[in-house]
PDB file of C-alpha atoms and ligand atoms in Angstrom:
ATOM      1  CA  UNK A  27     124.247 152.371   2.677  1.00 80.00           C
ATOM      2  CA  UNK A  28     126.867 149.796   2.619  1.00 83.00           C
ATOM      3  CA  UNK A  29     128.675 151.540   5.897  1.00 87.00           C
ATOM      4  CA  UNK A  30     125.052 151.486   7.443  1.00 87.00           C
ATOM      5  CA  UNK A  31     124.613 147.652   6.190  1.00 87.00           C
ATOM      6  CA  UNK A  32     128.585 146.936   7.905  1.00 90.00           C
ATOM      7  CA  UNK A  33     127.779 149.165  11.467  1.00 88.00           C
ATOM      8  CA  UNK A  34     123.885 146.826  11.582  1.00 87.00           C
ATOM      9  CA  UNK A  35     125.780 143.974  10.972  1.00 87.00           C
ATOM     10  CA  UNK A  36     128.365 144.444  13.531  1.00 87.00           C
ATOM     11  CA  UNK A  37     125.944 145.524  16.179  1.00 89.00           C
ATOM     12  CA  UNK A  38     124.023 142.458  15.441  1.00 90.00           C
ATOM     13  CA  UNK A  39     126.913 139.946  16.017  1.00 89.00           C
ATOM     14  CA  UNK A  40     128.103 141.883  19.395  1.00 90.00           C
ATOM     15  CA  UNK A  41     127.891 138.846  21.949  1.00 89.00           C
ATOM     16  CA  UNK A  42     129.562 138.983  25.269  1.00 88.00           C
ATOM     17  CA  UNK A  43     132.435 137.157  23.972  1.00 88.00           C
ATOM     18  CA  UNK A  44     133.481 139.843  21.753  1.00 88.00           C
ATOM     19  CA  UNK A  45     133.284 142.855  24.518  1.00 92.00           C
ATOM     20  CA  UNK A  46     135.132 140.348  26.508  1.00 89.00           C
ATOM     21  CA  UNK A  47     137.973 139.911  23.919  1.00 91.00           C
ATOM     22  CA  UNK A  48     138.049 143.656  23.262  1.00 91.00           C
ATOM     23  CA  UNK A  49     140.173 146.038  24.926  1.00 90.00           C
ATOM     24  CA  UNK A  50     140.292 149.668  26.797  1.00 89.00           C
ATOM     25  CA  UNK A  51     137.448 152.018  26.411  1.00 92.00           C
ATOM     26  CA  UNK A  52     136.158 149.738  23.564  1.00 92.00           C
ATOM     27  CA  UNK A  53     134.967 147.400  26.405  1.00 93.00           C
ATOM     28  CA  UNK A  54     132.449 150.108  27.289  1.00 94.00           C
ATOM     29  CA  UNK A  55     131.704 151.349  24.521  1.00 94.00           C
ATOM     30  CA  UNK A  56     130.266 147.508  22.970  1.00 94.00           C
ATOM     31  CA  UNK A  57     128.800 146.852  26.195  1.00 95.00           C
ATOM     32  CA  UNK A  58     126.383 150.140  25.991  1.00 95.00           C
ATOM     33  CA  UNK A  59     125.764 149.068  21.921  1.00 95.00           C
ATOM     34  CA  UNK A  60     124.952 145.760  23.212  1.00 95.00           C
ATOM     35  CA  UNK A  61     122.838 146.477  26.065  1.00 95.00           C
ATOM     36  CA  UNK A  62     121.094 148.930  23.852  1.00 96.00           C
ATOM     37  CA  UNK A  63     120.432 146.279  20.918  1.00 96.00           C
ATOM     38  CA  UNK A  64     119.634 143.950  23.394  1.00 96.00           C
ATOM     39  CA  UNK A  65     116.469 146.322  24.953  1.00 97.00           C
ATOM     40  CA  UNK A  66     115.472 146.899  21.603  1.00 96.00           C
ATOM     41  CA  UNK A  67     115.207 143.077  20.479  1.00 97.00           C
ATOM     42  CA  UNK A  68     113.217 142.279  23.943  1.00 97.00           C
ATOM     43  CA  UNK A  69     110.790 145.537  22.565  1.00 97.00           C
ATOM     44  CA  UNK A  70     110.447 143.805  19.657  1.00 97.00           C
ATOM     45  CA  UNK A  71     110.092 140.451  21.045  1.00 97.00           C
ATOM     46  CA  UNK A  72     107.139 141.816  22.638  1.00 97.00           C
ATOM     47  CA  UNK A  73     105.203 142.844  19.792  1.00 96.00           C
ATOM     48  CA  UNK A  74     106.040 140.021  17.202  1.00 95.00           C
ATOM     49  CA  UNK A  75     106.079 137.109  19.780  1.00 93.00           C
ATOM     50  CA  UNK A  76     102.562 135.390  17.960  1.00 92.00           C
ATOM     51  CA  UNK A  77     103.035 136.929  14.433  1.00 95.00           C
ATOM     52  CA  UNK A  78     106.699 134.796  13.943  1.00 97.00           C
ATOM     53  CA  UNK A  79     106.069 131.483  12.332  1.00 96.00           C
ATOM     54  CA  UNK A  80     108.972 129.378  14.414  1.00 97.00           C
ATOM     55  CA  UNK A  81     111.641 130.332  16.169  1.00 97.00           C
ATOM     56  CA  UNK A  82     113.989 130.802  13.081  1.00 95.00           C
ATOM     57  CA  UNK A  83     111.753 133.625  12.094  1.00 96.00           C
ATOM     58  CA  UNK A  84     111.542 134.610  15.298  1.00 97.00           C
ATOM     59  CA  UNK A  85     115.468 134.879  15.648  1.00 96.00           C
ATOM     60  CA  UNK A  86     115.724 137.137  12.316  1.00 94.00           C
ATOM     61  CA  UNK A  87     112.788 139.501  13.140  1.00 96.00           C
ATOM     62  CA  UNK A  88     114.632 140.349  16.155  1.00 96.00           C
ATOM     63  CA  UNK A  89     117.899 140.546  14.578  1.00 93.00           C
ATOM     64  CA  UNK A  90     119.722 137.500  15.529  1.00 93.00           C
ATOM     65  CA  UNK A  91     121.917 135.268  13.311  1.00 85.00           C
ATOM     66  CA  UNK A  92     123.627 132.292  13.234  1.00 81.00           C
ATOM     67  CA  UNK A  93     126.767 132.539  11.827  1.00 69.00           C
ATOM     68  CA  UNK A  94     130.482 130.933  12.929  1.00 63.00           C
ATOM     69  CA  UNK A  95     130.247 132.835  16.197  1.00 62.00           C
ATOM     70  CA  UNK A  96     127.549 131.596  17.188  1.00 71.00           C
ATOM     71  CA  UNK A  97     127.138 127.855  18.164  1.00 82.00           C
ATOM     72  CA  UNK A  98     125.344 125.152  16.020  1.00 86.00           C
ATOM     73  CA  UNK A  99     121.965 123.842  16.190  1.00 91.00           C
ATOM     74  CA  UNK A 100     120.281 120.860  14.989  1.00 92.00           C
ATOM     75  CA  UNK A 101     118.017 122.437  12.539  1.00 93.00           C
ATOM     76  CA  UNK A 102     120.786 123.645  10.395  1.00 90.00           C
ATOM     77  CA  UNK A 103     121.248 119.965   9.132  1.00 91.00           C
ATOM     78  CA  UNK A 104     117.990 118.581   7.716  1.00 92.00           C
ATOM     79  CA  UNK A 105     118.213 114.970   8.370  1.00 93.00           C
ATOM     80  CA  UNK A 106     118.793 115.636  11.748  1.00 95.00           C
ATOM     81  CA  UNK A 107     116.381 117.513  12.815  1.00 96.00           C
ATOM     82  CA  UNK A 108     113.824 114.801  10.994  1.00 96.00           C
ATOM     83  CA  UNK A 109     115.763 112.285  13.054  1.00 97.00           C
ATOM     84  CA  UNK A 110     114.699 113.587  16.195  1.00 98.00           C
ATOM     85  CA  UNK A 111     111.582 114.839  14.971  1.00 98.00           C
ATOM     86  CA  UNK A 112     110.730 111.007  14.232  1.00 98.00           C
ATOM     87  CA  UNK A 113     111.993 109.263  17.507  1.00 98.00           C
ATOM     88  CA  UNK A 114     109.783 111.996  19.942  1.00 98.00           C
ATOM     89  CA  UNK A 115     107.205 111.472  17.948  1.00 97.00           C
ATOM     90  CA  UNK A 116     105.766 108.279  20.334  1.00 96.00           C
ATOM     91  CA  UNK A 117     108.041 109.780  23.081  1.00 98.00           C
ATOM     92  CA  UNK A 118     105.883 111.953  26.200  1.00 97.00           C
ATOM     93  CA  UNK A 119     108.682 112.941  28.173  1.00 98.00           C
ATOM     94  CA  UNK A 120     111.995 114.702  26.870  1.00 98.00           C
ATOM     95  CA  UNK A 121     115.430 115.848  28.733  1.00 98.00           C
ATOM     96  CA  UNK A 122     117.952 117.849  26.735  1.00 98.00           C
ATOM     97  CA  UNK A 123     121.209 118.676  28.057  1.00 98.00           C
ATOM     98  CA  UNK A 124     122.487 121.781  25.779  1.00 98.00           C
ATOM     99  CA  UNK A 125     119.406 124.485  24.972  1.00 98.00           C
ATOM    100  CA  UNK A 126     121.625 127.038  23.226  1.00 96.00           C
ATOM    101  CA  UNK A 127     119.101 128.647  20.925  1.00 96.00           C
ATOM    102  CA  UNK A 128     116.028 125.754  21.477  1.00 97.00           C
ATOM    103  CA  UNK A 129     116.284 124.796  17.945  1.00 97.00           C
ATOM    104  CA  UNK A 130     116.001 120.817  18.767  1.00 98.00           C
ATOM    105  CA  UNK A 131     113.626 121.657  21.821  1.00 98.00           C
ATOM    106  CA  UNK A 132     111.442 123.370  19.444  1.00 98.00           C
ATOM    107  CA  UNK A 133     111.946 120.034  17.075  1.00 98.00           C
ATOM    108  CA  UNK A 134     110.727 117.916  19.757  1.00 98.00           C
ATOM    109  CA  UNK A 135     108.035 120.039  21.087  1.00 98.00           C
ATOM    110  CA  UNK A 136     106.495 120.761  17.431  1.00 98.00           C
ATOM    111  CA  UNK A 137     106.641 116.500  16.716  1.00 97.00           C
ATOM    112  CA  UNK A 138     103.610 115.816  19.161  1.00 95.00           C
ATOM    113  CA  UNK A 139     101.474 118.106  21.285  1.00 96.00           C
ATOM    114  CA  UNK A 140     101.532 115.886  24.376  1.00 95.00           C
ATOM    115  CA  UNK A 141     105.419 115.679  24.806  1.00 97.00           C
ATOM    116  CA  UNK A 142     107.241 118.037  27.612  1.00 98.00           C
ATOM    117  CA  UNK A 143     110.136 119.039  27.147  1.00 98.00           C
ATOM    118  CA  UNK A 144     112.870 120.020  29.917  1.00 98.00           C
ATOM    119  CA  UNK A 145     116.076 121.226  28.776  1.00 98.00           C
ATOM    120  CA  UNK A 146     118.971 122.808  30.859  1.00 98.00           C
ATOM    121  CA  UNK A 147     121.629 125.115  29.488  1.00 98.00           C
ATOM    122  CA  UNK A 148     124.435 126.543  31.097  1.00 97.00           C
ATOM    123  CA  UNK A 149     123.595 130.342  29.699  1.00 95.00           C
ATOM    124  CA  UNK A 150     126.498 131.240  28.239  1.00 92.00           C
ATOM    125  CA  UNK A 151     124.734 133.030  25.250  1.00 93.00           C
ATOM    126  CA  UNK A 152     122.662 135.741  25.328  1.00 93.00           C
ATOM    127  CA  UNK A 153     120.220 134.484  22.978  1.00 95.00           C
ATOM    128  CA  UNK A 154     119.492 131.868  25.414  1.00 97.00           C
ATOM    129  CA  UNK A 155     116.905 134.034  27.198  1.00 97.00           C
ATOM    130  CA  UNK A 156     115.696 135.103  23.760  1.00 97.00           C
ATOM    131  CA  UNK A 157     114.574 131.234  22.856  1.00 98.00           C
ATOM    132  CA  UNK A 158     113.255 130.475  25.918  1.00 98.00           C
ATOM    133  CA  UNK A 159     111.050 133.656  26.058  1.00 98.00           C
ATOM    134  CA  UNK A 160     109.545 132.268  22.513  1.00 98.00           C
ATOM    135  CA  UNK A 161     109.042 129.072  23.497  1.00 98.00           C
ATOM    136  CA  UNK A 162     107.463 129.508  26.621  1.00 98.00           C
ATOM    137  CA  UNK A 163     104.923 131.811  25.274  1.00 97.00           C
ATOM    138  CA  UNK A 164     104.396 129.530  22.316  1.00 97.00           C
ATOM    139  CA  UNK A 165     104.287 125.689  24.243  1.00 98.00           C
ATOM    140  CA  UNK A 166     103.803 127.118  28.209  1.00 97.00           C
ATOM    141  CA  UNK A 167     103.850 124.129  30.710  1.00 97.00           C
ATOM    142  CA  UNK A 168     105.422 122.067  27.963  1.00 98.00           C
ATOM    143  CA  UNK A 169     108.212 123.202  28.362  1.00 98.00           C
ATOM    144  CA  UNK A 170     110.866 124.522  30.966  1.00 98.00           C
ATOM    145  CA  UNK A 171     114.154 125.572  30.812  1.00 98.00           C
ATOM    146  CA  UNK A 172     116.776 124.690  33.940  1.00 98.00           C
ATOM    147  CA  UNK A 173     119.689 127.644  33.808  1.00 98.00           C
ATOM    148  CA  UNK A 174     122.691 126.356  34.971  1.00 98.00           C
ATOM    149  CA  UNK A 175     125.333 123.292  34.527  1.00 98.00           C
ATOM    150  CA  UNK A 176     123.991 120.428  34.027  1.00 98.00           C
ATOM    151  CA  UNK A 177     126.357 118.503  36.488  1.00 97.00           C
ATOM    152  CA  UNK A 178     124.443 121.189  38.808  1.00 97.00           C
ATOM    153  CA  UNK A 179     120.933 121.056  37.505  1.00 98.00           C
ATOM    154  CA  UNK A 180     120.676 117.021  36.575  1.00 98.00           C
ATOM    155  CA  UNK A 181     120.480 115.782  40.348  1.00 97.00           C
ATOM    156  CA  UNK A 182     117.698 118.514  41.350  1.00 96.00           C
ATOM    157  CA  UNK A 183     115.962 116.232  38.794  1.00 96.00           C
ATOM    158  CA  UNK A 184     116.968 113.244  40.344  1.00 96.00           C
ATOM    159  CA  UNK A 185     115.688 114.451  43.798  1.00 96.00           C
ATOM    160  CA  UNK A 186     112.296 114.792  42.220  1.00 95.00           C
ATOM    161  CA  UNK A 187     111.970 111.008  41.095  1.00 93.00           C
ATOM    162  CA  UNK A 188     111.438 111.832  37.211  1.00 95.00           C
ATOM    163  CA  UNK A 189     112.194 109.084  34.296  1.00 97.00           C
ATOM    164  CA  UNK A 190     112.722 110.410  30.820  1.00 98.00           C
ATOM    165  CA  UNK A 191     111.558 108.770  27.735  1.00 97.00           C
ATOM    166  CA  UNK A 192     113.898 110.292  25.824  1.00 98.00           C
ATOM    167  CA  UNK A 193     117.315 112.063  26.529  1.00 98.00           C
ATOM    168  CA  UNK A 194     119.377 114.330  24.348  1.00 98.00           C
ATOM    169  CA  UNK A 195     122.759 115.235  25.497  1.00 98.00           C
ATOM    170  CA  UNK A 196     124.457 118.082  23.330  1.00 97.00           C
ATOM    171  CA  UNK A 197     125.799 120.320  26.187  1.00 97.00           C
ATOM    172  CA  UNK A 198     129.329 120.852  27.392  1.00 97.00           C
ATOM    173  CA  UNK A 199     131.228 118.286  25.035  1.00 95.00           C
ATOM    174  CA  UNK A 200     134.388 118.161  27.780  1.00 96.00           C
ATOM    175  CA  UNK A 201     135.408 114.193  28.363  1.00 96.00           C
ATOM    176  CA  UNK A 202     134.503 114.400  32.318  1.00 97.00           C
ATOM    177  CA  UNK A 203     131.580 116.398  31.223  1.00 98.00           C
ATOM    178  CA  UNK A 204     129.687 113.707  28.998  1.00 98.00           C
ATOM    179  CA  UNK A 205     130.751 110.932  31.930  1.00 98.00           C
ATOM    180  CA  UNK A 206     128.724 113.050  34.021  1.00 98.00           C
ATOM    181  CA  UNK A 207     125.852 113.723  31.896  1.00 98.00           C
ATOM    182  CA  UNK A 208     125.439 109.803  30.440  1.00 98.00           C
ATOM    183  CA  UNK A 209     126.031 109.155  34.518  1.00 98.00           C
ATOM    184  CA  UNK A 210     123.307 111.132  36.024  1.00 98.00           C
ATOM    185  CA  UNK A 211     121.179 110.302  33.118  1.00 98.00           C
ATOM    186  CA  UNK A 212     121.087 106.651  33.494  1.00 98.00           C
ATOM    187  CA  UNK A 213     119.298 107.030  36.286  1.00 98.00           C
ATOM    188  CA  UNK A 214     116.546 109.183  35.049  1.00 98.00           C
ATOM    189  CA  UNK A 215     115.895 106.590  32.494  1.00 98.00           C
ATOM    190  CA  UNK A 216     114.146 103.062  32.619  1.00 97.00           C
ATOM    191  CA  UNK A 217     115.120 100.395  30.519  1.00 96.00           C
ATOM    192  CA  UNK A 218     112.980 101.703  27.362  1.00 97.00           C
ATOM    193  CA  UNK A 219     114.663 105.089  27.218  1.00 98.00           C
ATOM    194  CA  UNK A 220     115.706 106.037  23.969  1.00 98.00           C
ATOM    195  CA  UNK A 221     119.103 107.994  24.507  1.00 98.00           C
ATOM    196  CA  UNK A 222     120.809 110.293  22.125  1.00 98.00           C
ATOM    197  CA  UNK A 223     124.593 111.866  22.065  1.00 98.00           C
ATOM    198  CA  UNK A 224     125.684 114.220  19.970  1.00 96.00           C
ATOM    199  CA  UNK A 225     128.927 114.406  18.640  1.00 92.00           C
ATOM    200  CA  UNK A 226     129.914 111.161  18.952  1.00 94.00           C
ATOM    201  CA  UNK A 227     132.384 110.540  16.021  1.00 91.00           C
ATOM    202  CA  UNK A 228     134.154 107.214  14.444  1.00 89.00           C
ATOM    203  CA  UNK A 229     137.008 107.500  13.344  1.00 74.00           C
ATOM    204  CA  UNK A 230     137.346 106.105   9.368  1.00 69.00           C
ATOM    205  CA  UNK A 231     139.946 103.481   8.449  1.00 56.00           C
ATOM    206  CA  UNK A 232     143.436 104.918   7.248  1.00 57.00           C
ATOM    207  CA  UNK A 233     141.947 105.423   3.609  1.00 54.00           C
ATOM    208  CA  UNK A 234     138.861 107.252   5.002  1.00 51.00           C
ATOM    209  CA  UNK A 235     139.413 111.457   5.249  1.00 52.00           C
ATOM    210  CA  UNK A 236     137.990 112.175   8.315  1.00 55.00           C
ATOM    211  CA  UNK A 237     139.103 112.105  11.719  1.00 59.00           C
ATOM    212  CA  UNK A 238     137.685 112.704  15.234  1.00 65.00           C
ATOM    213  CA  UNK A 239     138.556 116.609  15.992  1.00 71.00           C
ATOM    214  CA  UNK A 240     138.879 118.318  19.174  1.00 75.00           C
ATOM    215  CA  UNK A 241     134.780 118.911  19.221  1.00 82.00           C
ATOM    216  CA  UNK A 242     134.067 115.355  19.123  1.00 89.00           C
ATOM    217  CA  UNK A 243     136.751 113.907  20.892  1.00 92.00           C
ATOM    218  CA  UNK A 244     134.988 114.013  24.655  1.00 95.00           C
ATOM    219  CA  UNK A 245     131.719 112.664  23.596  1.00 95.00           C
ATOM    220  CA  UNK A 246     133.237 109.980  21.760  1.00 94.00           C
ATOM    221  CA  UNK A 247     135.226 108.714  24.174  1.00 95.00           C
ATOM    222  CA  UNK A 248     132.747 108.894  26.941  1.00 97.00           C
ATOM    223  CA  UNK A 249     130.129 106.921  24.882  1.00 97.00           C
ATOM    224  CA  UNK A 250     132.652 104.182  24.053  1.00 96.00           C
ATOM    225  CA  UNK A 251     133.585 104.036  27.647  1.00 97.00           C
ATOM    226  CA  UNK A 252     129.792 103.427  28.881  1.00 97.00           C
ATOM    227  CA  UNK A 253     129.770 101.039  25.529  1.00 97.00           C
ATOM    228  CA  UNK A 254     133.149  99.282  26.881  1.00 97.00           C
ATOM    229  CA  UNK A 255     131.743  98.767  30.699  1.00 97.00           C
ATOM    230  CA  UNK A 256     128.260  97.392  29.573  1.00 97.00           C
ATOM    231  CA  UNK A 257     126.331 100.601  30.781  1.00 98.00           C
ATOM    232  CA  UNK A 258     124.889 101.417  27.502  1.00 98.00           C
ATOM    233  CA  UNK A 259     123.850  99.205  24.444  1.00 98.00           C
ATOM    234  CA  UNK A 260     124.332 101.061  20.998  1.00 98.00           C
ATOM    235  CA  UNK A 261     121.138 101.164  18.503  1.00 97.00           C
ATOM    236  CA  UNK A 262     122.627 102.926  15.840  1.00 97.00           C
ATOM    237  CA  UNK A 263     124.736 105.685  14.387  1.00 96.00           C
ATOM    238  CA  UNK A 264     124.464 108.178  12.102  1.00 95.00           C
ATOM    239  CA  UNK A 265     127.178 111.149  10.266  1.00 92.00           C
ATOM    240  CA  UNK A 266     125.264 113.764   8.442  1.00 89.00           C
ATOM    241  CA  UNK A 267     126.349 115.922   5.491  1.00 80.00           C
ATOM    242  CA  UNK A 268     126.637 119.124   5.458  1.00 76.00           C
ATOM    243  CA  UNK A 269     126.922 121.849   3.976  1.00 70.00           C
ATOM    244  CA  UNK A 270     130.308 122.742   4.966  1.00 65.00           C
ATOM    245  CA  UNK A 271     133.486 120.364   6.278  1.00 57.00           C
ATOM    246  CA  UNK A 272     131.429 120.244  10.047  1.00 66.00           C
ATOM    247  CA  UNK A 273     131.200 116.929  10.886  1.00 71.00           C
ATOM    248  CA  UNK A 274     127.656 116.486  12.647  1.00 86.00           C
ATOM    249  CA  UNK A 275     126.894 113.047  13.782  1.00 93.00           C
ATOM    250  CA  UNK A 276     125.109 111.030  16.490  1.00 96.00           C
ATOM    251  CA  UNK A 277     124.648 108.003  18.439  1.00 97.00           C
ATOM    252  CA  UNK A 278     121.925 106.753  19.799  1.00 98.00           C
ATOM    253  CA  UNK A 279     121.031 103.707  22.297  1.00 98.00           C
ATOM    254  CA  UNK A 280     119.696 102.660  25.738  1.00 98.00           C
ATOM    255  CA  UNK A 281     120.864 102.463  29.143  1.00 98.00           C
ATOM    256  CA  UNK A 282     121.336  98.754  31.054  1.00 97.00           C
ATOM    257  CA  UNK A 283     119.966  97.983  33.909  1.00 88.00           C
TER     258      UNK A 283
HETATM  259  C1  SAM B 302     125.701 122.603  20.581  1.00 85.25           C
HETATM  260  S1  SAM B 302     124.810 123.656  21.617  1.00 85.25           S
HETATM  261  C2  SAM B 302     123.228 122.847  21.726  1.00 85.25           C
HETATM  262  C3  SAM B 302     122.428 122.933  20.472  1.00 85.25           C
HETATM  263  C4  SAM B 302     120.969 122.593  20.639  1.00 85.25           C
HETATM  264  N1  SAM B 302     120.784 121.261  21.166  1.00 85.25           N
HETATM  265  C5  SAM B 302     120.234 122.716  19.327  1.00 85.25           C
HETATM  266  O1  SAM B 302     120.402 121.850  18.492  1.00 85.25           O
HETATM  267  O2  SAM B 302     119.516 123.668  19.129  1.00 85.25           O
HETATM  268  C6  SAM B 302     125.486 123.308  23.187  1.00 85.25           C
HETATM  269  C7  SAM B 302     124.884 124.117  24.334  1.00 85.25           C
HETATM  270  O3  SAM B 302     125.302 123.518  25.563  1.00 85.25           O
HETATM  271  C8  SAM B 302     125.579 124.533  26.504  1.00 85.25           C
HETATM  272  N2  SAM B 302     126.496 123.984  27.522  1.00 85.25           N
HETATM  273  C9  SAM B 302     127.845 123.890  27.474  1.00 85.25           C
HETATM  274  N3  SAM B 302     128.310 123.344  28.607  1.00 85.25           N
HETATM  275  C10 SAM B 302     127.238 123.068  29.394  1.00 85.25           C
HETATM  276  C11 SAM B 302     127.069 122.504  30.694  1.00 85.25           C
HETATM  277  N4  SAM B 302     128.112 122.079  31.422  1.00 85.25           N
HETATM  278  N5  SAM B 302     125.814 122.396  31.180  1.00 85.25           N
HETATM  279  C12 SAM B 302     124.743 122.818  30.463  1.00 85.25           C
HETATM  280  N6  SAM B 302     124.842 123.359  29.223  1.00 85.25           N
HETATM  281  C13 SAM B 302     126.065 123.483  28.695  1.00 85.25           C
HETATM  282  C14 SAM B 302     126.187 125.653  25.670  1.00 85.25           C
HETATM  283  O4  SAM B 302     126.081 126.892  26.337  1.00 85.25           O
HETATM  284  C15 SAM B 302     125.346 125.575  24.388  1.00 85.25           C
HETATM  285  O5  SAM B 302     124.247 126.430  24.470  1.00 85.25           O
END
């Protein structure tokens, strides 16, 4: 049983990452597990698409975690995910930048039945698909999600003339990156767009314990950049506990125009 519960386990963390790291015939060998586990979760997907309650239940029904290989999501911090819950609320149109699973775009498109969401991920993950398959069967035209970088993705936006009521950026979190995103952004926003960046950390004073790390070093210095030039005006910011030593924290403000 417990050799069983270790060989399920492994099969269920196999992510392209890990046949990538792996060597010789093992390559193979995890790439025909995966592809296999892969066919069965989209069988399954099929049949329990309505029964699953959100798309965390979704996710375990079809036999995908989250764990530390796996990247983070909003809804694993409470006060977050109530945070963004509570400014879409009033909000009718929503960009994200940074789908991963579609835990916040499921936030957003839960907090009020008129919203759309469009949210563009650069598909790394294979759960991607997974998310977007659940969502689109659960909110249809409310939502759409643009495969692809968002440096690619944002200005086939632009061509179309939309303005966003609210933007969240939590995608690539690479300096040039974030300059591109808060960029392209500003001009798919009018002066009452509420924007949101994730990951933007301040540092504490030489008695505090934190620091900014390598994960929130881009966006931070990005946002304080647009803050420095006038581009953006800063509403607020907020640092979440958690759980563990993550830091998880955001800033939030408006574009000027
Ligand atoms: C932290 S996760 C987003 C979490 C998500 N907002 C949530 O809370 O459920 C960041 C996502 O951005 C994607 N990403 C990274 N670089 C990107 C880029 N240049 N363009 C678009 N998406 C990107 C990653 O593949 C990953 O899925």
């Amino acid at each position: 049983m417990i050799l069983f519960n270790r060989i399920k386990s492994f099969l269920f963390r196999l992510d392209y990452l890990k046949i990538y790291k792996s060597k010789y015939l093992y390559k193979y060998l995890y790439l025909i597990c995966f592809k296999i586990v892969n066919l069965c979760r989209w069988v399954v997907s099929f049949f329990i698409k309505k029964k699953a309650n959100n798309l965390n239940d979704f996710f375990k029904r079809i036999g995908i975690i989250w764990y530390g290989g796996n990247e983070g999501h909003t809804q694993q911090v409470k006060r977050e995910t109530d945070f963004l819950e509570k400014q879409s609320r009033s909000k009718t149109k929503i960009l994200e930048i940074g789908f991963n699973g579609g835990h916040s775009s499921e936030t957003f498109l839960n907090s009020n039945s008129s919203l759309t969401v469009d949210s563009i991920d650069i598909g790394y993950h294979h759960y991607v698909n997974f998310g977007k398959y659940y969502l689109k069967k659960r909110f249809t035209k409310r939502f759409n999600l643009h495969i692809g970088e968002s440096r690619k993705v944002l200005p086939d936006l632009l061509k179309k003339e939309l303005i966003f009521d609210l933007i969240f950026i939590d995608g690539s979190h690479e300096y040039k990156d974030v300059i591109t995103d808060l960029e392209i952004c500003s001009k798919l926003s009018d002066k009452d767009t509420l924007v949101i960046l994730d990951d933007v950390y301040y540092e504490k004073d030489k008695d505090g314990l934190s620091s900014v790390d390598n994960h929130n070093l881009g966006p931070t210095k990005a946002w304080n950049e647009f803050k420095l030039k006038n581009l953006v005006i800063e509403d607020g910011y907020i640092e979440f506990e958690t759980e563990n030593t993550n830091k998880r924290s955001i800033v939030y403000g408006k574009f000027t125009f």
